[in-house]
Short mmCIF file of C-alpha atoms in Angstrom, two decimals:
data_model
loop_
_atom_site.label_atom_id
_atom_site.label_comp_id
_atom_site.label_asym_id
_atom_site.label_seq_id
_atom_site.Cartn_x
_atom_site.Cartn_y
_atom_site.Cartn_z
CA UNK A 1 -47.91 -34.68 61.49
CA UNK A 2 -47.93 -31.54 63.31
CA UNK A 3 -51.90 -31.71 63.86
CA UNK A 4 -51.41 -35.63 65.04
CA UNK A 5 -49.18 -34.35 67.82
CA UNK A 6 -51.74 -31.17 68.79
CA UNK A 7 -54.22 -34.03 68.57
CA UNK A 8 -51.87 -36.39 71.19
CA UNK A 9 -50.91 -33.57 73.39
CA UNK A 10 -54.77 -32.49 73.61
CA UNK A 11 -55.70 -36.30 74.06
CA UNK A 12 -52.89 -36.76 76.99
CA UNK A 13 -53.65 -33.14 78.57
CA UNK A 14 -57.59 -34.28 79.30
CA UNK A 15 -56.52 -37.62 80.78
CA UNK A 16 -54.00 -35.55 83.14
CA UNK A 17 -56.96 -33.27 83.99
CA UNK A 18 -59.35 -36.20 84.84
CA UNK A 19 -56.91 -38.20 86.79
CA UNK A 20 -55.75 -34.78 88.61
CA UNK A 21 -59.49 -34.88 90.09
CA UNK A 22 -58.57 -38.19 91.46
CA UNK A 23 -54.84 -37.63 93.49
CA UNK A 24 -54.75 -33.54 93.15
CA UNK A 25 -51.33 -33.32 92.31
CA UNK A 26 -50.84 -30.71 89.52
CA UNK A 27 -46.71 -30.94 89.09
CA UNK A 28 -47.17 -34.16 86.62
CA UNK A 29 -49.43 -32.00 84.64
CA UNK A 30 -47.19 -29.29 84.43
CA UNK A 31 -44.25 -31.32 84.15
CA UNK A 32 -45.76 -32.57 80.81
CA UNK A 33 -47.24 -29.03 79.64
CA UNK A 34 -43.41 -28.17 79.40
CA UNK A 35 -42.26 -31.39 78.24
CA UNK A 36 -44.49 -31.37 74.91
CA UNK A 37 -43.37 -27.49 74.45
CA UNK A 38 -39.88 -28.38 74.52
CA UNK A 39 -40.65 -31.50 71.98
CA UNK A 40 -42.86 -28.83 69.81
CA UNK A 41 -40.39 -26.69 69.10
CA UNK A 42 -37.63 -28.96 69.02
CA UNK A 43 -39.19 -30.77 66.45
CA UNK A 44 -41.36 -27.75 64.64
CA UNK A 45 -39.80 -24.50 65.74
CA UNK A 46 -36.15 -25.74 64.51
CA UNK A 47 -37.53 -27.54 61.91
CA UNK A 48 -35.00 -30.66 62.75
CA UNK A 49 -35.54 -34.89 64.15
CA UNK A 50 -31.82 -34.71 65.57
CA UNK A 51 -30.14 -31.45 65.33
CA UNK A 52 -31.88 -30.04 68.01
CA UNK A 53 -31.95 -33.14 70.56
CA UNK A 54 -31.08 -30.62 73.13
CA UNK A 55 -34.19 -29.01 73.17
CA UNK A 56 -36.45 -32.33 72.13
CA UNK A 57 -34.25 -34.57 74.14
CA UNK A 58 -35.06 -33.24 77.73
CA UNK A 59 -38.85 -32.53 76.55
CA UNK A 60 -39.64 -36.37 75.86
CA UNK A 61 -37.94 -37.25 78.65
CA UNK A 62 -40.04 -34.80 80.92
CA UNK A 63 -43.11 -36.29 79.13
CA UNK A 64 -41.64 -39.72 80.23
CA UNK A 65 -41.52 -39.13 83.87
CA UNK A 66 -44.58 -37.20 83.92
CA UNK A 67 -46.03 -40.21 83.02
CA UNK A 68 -44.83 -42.63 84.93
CA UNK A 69 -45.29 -40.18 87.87
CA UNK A 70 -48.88 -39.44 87.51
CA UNK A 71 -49.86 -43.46 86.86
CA UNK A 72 -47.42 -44.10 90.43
CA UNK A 73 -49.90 -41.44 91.94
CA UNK A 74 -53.01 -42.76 90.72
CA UNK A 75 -52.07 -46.66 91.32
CA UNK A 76 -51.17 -45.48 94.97
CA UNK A 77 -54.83 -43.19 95.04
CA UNK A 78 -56.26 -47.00 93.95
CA UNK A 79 -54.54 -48.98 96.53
CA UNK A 80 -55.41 -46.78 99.57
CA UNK A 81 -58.91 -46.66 98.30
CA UNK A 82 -58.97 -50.39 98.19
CA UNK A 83 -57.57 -50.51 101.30
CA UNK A 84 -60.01 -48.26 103.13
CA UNK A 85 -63.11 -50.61 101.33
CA UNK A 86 -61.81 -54.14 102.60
#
């Protein structure tokens, strides 16, 4: 499991980079960087699915709102450049 999540954090890391060229904002990037550290070693540091929720907890919810941020930033990069073509 632990190489599936590298593989998923690696996976969700390039898409940040590529949309990052399109709206330049790097705080959803690093908003995620530290949310899937705090889920890694929630998870594989302590060794636990629930006893350290503290840790993991915050992390996936970081990971949440990073992405929800970045695809608000690159729907609103879409509109305007719709906008500016009509």
């Amino acid at each position: 499991w632990r190489w599936l999540a590298f593989g998923l954090i690696a996976a969700g890391a390039i898409g940040y980079v590529l949309e990052y060229k399109s709206h330049k904002n790097p705080y959803p990037m690093v908003l995620l960087a530290i949310g899937a550290a705090l889920l890694y070693i929630g998870r594989y540091v302590f060794l636990s699915t629930l006893g350290a929720w503290q840790i993991w907890g915050p992390g996936a919810l970081a990971v949440l709102i990073a992405v929800v941020w970045n695809k608000r930033m690159f729907n609103k990069k879409g509109e305007h450049q719709h906008a500016q073509s009509s």
